[in-house]
XYZ file of C-alpha atoms in Angstrom:
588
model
C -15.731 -0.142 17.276
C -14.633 -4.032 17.600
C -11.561 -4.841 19.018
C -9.946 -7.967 18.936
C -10.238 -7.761 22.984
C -13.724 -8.219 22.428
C -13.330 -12.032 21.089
C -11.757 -14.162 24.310
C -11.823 -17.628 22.403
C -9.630 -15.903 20.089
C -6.871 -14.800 22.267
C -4.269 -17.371 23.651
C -1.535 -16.498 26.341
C 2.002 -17.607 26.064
C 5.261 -17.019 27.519
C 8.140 -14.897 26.619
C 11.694 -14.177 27.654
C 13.410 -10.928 27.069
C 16.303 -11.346 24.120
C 19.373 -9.101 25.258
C 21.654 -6.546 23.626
C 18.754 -5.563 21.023
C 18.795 -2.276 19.272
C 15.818 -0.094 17.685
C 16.651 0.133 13.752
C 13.914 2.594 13.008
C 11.192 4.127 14.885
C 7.923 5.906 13.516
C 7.866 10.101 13.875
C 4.153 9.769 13.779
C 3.647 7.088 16.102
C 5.382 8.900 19.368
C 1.820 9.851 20.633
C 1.316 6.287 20.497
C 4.113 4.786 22.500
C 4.504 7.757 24.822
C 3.520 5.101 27.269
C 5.912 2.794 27.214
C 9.084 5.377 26.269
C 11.378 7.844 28.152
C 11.593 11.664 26.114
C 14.855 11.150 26.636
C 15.986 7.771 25.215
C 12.945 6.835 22.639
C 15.003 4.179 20.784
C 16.527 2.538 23.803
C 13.314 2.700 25.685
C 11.623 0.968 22.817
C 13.928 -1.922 22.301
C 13.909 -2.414 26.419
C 10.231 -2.247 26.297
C 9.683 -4.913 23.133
C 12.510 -6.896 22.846
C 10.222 -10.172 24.206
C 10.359 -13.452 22.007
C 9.045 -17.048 22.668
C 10.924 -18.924 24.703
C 10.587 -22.203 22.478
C 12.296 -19.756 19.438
C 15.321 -21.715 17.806
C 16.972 -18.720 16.522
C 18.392 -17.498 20.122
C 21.493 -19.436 22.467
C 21.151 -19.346 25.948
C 23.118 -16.839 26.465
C 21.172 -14.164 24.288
C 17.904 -14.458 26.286
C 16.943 -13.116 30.256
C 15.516 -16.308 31.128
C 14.645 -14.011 34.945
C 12.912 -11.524 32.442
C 9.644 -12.899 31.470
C 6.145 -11.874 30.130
C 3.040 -12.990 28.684
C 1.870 -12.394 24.958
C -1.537 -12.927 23.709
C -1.499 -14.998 20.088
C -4.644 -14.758 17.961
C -6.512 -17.580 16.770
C -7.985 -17.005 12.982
C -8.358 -18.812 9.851
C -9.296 -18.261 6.288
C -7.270 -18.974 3.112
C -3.789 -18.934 3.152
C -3.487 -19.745 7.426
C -1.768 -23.096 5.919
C -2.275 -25.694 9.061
C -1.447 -22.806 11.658
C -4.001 -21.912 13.763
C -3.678 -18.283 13.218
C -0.775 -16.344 13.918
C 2.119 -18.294 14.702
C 4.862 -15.350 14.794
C 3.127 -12.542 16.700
C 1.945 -11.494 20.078
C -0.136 -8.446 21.611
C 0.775 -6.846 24.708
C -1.527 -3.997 25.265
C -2.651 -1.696 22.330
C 0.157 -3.150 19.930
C 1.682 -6.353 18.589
C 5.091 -7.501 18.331
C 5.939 -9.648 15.156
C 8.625 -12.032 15.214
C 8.466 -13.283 18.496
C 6.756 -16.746 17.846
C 6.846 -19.228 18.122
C 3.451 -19.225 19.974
C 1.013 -22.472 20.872
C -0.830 -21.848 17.617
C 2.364 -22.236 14.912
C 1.696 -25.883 13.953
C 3.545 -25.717 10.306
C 4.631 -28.565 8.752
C 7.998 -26.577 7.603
C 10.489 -24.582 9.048
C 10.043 -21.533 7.061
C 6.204 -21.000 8.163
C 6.514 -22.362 11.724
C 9.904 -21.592 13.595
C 8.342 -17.652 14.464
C 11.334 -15.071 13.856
C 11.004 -12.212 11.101
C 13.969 -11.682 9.351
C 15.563 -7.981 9.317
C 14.803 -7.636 5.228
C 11.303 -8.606 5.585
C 10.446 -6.471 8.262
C 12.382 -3.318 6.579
C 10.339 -4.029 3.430
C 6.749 -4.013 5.497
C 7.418 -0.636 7.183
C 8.559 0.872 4.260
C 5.219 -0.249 2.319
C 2.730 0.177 5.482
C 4.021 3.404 5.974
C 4.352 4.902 2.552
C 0.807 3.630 1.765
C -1.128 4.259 4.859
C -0.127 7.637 3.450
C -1.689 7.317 -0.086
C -4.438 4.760 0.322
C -7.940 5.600 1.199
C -8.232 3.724 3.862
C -4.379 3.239 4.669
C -2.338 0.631 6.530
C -2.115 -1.080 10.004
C -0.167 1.428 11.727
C 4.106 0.468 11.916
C 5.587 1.799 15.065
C 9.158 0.420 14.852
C 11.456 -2.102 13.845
C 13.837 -4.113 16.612
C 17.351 -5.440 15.563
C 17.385 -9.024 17.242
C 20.841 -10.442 16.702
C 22.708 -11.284 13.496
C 21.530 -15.217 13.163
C 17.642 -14.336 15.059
C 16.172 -15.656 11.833
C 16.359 -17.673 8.669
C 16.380 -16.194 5.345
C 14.249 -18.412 2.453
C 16.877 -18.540 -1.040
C 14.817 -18.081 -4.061
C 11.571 -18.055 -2.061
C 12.251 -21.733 -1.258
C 10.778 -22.839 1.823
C 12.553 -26.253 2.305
C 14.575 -26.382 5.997
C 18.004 -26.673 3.485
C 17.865 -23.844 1.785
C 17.145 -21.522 4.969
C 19.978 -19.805 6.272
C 20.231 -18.035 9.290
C 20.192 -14.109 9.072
C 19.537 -10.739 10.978
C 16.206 -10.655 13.327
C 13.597 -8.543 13.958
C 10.475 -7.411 15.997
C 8.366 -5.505 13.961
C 5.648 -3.638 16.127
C 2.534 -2.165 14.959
C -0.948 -1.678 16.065
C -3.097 -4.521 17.108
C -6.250 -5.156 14.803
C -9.026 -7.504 13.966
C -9.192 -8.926 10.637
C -11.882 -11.126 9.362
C -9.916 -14.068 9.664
C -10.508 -13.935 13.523
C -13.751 -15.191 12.212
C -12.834 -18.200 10.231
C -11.900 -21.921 10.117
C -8.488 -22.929 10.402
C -9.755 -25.833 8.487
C -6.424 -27.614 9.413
C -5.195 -26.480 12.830
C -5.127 -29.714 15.398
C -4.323 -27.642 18.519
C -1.500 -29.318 20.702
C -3.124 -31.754 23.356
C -1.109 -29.880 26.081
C -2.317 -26.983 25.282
C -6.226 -26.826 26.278
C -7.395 -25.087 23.594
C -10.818 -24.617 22.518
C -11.513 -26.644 19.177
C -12.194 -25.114 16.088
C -15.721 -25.337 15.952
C -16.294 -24.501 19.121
C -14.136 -21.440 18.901
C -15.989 -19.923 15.485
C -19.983 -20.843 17.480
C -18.535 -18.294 20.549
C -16.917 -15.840 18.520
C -19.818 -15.287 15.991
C -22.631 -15.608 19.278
C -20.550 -13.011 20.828
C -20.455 -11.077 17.241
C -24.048 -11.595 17.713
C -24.474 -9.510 20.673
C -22.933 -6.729 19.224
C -25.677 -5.994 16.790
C -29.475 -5.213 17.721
C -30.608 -6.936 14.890
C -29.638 -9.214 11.486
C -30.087 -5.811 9.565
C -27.360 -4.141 11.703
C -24.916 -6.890 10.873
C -25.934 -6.222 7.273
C -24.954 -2.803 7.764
C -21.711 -3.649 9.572
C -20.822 -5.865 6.677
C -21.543 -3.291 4.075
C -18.847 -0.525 5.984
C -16.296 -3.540 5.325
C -17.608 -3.476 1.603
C -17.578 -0.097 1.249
C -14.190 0.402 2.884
C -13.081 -1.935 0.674
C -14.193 -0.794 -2.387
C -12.361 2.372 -1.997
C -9.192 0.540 -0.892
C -8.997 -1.560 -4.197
C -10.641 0.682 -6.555
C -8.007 3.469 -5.772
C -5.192 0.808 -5.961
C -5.946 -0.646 -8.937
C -6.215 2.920 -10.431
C -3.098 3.622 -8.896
C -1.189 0.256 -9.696
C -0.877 -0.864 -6.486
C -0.898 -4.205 -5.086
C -1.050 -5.977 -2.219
C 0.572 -8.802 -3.163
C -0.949 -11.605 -0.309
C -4.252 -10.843 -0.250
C -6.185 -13.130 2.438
C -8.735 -12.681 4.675
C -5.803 -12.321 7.464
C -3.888 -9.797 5.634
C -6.825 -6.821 5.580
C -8.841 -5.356 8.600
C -11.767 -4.665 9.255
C -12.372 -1.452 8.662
C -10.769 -1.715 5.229
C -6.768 -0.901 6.138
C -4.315 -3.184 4.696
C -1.821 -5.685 6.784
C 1.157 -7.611 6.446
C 2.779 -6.187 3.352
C 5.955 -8.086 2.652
C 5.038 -8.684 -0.804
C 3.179 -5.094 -1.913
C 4.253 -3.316 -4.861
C 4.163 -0.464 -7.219
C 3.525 -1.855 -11.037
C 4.256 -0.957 -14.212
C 0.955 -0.555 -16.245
C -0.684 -3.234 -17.857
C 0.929 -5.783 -16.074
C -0.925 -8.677 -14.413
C 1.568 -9.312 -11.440
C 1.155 -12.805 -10.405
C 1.495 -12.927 -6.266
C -0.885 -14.839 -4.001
C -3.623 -13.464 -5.944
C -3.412 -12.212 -9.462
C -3.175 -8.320 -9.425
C -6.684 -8.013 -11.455
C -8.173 -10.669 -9.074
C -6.979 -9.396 -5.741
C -10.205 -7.449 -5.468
C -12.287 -10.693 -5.901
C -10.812 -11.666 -2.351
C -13.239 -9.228 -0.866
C -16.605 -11.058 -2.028
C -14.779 -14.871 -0.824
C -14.681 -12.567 2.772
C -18.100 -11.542 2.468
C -19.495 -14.480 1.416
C -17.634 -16.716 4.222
C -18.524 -14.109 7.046
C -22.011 -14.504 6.027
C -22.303 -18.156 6.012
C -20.829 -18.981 9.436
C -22.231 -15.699 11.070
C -25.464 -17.189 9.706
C -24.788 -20.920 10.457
C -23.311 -20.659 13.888
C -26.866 -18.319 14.938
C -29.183 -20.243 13.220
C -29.920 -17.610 10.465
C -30.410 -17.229 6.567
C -28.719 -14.796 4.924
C -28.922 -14.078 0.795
C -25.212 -12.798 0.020
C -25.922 -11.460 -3.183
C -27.441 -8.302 -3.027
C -24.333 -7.391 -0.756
C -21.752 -8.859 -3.814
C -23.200 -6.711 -6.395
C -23.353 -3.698 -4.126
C -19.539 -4.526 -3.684
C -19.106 -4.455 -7.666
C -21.132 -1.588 -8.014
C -19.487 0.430 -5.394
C -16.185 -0.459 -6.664
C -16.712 0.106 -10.231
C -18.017 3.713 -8.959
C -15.082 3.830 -6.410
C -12.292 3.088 -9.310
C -13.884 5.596 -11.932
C -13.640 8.111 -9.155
C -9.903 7.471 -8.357
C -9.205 6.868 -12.010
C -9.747 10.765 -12.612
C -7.701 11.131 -9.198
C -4.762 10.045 -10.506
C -5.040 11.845 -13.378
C -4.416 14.311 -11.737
C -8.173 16.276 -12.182
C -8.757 18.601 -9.720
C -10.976 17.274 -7.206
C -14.381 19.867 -7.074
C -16.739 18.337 -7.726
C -15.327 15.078 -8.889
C -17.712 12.665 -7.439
C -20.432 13.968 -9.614
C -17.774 14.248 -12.892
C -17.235 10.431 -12.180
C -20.856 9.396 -12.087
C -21.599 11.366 -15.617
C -21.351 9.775 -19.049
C -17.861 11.340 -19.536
C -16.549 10.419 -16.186
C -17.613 6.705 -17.389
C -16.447 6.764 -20.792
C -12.870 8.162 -19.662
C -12.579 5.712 -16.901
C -13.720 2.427 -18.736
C -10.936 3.799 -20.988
C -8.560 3.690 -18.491
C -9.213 0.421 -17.218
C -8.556 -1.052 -20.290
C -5.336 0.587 -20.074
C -4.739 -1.015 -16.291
C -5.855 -4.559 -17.869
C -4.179 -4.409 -20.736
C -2.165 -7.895 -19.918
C -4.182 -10.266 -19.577
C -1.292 -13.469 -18.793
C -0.474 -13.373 -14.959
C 3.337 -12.426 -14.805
C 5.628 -12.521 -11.516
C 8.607 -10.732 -12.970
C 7.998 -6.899 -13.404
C 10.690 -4.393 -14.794
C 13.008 -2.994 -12.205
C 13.082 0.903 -12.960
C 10.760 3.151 -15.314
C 9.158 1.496 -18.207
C 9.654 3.699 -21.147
C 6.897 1.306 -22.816
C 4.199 1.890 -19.858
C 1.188 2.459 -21.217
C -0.913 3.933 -18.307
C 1.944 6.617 -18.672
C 1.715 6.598 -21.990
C -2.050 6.797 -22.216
C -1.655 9.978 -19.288
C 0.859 11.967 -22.039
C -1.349 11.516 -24.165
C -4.882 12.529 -22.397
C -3.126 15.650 -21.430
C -1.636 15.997 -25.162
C -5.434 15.957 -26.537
C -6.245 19.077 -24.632
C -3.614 21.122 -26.770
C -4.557 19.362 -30.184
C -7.342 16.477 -30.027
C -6.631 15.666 -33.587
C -3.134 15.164 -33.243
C -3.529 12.754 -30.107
C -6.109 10.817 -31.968
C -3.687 8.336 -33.934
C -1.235 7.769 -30.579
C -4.522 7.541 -28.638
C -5.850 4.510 -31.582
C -3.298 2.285 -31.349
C -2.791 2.569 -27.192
C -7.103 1.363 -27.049
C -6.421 -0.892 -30.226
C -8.849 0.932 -32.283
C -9.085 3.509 -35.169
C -7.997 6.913 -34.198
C -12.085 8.194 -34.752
C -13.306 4.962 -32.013
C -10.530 7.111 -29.457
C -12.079 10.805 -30.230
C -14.824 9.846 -27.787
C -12.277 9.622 -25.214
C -10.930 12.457 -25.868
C -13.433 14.372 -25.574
C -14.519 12.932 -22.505
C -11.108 14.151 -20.865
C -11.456 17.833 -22.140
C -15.012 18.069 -21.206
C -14.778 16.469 -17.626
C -11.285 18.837 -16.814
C -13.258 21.730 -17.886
C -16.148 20.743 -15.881
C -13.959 19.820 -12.815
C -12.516 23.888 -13.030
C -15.533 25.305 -13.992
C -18.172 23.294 -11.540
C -21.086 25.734 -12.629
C -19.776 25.961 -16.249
C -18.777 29.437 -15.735
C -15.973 30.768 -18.094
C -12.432 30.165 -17.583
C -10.186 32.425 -18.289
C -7.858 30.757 -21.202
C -4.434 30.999 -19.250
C -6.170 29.319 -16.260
C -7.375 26.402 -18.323
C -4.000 26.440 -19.579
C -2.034 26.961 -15.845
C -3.967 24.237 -14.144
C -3.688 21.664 -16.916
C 0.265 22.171 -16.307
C -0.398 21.515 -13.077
C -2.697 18.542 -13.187
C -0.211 16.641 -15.788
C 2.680 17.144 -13.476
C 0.987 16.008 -10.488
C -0.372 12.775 -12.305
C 3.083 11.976 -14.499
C 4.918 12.725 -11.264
C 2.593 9.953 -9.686
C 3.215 7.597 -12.271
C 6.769 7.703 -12.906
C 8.176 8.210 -9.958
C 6.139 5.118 -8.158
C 8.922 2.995 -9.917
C 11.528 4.557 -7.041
C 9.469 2.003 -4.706
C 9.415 -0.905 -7.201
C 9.989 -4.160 -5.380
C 13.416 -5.028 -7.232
C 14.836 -1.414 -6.150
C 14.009 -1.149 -2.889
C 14.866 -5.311 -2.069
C 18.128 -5.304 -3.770
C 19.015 -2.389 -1.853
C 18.174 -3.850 1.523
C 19.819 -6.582 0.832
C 23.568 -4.539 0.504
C 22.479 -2.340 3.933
C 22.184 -5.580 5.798
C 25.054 -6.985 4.065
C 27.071 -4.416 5.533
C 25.658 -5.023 8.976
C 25.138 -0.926 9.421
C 21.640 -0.776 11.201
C 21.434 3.121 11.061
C 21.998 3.231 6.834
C 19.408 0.619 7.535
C 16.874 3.022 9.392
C 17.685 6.021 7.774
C 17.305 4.381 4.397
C 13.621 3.067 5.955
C 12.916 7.254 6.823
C 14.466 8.065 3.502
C 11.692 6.246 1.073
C 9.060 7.862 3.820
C 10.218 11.176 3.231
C 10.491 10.787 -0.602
C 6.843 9.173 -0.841
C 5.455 12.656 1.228
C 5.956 14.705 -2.054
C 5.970 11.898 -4.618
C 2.403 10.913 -3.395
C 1.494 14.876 -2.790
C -2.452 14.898 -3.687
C -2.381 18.735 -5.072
C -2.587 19.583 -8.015
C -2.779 23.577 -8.152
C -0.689 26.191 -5.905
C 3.008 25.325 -6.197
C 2.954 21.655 -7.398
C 6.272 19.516 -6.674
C 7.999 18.476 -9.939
C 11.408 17.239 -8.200
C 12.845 17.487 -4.466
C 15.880 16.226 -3.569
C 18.487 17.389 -0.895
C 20.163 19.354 -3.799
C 17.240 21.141 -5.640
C 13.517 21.708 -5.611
C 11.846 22.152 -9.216
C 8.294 23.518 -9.193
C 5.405 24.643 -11.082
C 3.560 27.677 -9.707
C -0.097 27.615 -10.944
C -0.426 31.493 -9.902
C 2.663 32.740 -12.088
C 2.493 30.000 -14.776
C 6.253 29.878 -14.018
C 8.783 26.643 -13.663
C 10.815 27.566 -10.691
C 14.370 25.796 -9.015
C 15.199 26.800 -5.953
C 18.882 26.183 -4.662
C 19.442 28.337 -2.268
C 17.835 31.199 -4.296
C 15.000 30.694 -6.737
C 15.134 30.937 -10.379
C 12.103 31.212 -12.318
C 11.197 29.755 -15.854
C 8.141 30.652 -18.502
C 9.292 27.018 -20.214
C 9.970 24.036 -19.282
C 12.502 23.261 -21.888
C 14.583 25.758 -20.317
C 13.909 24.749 -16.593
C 15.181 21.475 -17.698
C 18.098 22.746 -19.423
C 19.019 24.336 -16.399
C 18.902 21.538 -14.282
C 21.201 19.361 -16.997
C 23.854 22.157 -16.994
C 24.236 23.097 -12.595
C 22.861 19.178 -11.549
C 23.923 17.212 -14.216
C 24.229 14.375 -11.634
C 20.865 15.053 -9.802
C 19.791 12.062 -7.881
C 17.144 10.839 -5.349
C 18.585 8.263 -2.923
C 20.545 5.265 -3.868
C 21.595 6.421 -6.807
C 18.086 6.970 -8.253
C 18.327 8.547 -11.652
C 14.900 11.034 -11.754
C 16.174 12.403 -15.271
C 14.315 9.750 -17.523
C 11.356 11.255 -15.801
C 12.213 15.243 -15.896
C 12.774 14.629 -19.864
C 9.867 11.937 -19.769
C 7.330 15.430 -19.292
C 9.024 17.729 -21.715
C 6.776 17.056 -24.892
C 3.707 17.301 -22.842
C 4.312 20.522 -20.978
C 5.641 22.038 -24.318
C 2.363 20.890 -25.946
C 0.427 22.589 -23.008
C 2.083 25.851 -22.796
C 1.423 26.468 -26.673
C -1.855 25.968 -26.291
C -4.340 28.552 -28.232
C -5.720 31.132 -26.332
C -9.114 29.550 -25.285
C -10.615 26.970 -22.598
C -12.022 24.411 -25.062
């Protein structure tokens, strides 16, 4: 596998000073294995904040007095370009040492900004909060997953500036709480790009542009036995990708600052201050429109190939490998589609490539797509109006009575209710295949059972993804930090972790999750057909209705954390599990 190691010219040292009197704010449960190098059993947090607690010594942000000027080491910056590198020469805020990298210690040799805001090298405490909460939650859910986030490093109260109303210019920055974010080092294709507009400091000695993108694609060149095993190696990336964007546009999911610096190589996401959970049919307007963020992929491919092809004195013809990247993710995204509908998952490659599979997910998509007009604000909690959800209700609806969907179903696809029975029917007949793989009988309370389960799993999904909407989860580190308490800060961090492990649960039969909180667990048992809350002891339910009652009458003030009301979802379900558990006595 490449390693950024493997591409010198891209690598430049500088020096660092230790920052005193730092303190860990959150640390990673499943990255110990990882940093059992550098920390002491004993004292994990303080061992971590010793060990990382490095920044430039040119930083702004820190007095005198705050930094060991007799406690030095060297960071390695990387060099890359690509859209959206501004006139940095890569980036100008981080720094490897050893198998990870340290952001927020810049600023190093290559941060040549014209303003403040994208030049001066701290991370502010919000910002980094908001990436580790992302990373981690979606290296969790997405195919691929996330640059690894080990931990977060409390700097001092003013060890960075803080951008009002996403202005950038040096008057409306105001100095706030640092951090070191540290995660795993990675190479991105950026590392083999132009930074079309990075003059690198005379000083400095480094290698010009053009020089540096003829030795790093040679040396790329080495790496491959022939031009058809850089082919291949460029069709993993597409392939990666494909599944990374086709699940998250299936899922609602964006990245937010798409670039070719902010994704890896092998297909995991970076740098996700600005990701997101959306409401459905929304076209969220970030760096990249949320329907065009997947477009950034064939820009990559198509820039890789030129220089790789330029700087070895080869010809390359791109497009067979940009409509393999369309037709992978168009397969990739009707596959996920049925994923998040919650269809159980035997055999569901093969249910996705058949006429059915195709039919239901072209639906879908024009579900996903249904606004067309880029918007950047995005509702702050559940969307009563959300018509993926509403389109899931009523998918799940048609398999108790496809007539009486058929209207609902109409005027969601803005057609007549007889254009949507095709859809329909491609639902029913690609759940029954997905239970039955050798259509073999099911027994009518099985059909019945695992369609309760499936709807749960996908509504559950779908509503409860607004618990990590942008607004939410912002506004509320905004008070934490406020209030200067670093360990609400960290235990809020592990809080949205924890909630996203059953929120995101894949399964959809056995005992499927319908709420968890520190209070109450409410359940659906495939192999009773029984609603359960357990509270100490369990209780057991044949309806929902009367699950839910429950719940209203002994929790009447259920709630996840900060003050998250889950009851617009609980009641949000109750018309389609009615629906399903009156369904007649037969599979189809």
């Amino acid at each position: 596998m490449l390693d950024i190691n493997d591409f010198p010219e891209n690598l430049v040292e500088y020096d660092c000073v230790r920052i005193r009197d730092t303190r860990t704010v959150w640390l990673n449960a499943a990255s110990m294995e990882s940093l059992a190098a550098v920390l002491d059993a004993g004292a994990p947090d303080t061992n971590f904040a010793r060990y990382f607690s490095y920044v430039s010594k040119s930083n702004r942000c820190f007095g005198e007095a705050e930094l060991d000027q007799h406690d030095r080491r060297m960071y390695l910056a990387e060099r890359y370009g690509g859209r959206g590198v501004g006139d940095n020469g890569g980036g100008g805020r981080v720094g490897n040492i050893g198998p990870f990298q340290a952001k927020g210690v810049g600023p190093n040799p290559l941060a040549r900004g014209s303003s403040t805001w994208h030049s001066y090298g701290s991370l502010n405490l919000i910002d980094a909060a908001y990436e580790a909460i992302y990373s981690t939650v979606l290296d969790g859910i997405l195919p691929l997953g996330c640059a690894k986030i080990h931990g977060i490093i409390h700097t001092s109260q003013g060890g960075a500036l803080q951008s009002l109303n996403a202005a950038t210019k040096d008057a409306e920055l105001l100095p706030t709480s640092g951090a070191i974010l540290v995660r795993e080092r990675t190479l991105r294709p950026a590392h083999f790009m132009h930074a079309d507009l990075f003059a690198p400091p005379k000083p400095a000695g480094l290698m010009r542009e053009p020089q540096r993108i003829r030795a790093v694609h040679r040396r790329l060149k080495t790496r491959f036995e022939s031009h058809d095993h850089f082919i291949q190696f460029l069709g993993k990336f597409i392939l990666s990708s494909a599944k990374q964007f086709g699940f998250a546009r299936a899922a609602r999911i964006a990245h937010g600052g798409v670039t070719p610096s902010n994704v890896c190589l092998d297909g995991r996401w970076i740098d996700l201050t600005e990701a997101r959970f959306l409401s459905g049919g929304k076209n969220f307007r970030g760096l990249t429109t949320f329907y065009d963020e997947p477009q950034v992929i064939t820009e990559v491919v198509t820039q890789l190939m030129y220089v790789f092809g330029k700087s070895n004195v080869s010809r390359f013809n791109v497009e067979p490998l940009l409509n393999y990247f369309q037709k992978t993710f168009d397969s990739c995204f009707a596959y996920y589609s049925l994923e998040i509908l919650g269809v159980p998952d035997a055999n569901l490659s093969a249910i996705a490539e058949s006429e059915d599979g195709k039919a239901f997910a072209k639906a879908y998509s024009s579900i996903v797509l249904q606004g067309k007009r880029p918007v950047a604000d995005l509702p702050a909690g559940l969307d009563r109006d959300d018509p993926v959800i509403a389109f899931m209700r009523l998918a799940y609806l048609s398999l108790a009575d496809i007539e009486a969907s058929l209207p609902k179903l109409g005027a969601l696809l803005r057609c007549p209710p007889a254009d949507a029975l095709p859809v329909a029917t491609a639902f029913r007949n690609l759940f029954r295949r997905a239970i039955a793989p050798q259509d073999e009988d099911v027994a009518p309370e099985a059909f019945r059972s695992q369609a309760i389960a499936s709807a749960v799993k996908a509504l559950r999904w779908a509503c409860l993804s607004s618990y990590f909407y942008r607004d939410r989860i912002a506004s509320h580190l905004y008070h934490v930090t406020a209030n200067k308490d670093l360990s609400d800060l960290g235990a809020f961090i592990q809080e949205c972790v924890d909630q996203s492990t059953w929120i995101f649960a894949k399964a959809c039969s056995g005992d499927v999750t319908i709420l968890e909180t520190k209070e109450v667990r409410i359940g659906f048992d495939q192999a009773r057909s029984v609603y359960t809350a357990t509270a100490g002891g369990e209780r057991t339910f044949q309806r929902y209705e009367d699950c839910l009652a429950f719940i209203h009458a002994c929790h009447p003030d259920l709630r996840l954390s900060d003050a998250f009301d889950p009851f617009p979802y609980l009641e949000g379900l109750a018309a389609v599990l009615a629906n399903l558990e009156r369904m007649p006595c037969r599979s189809a």
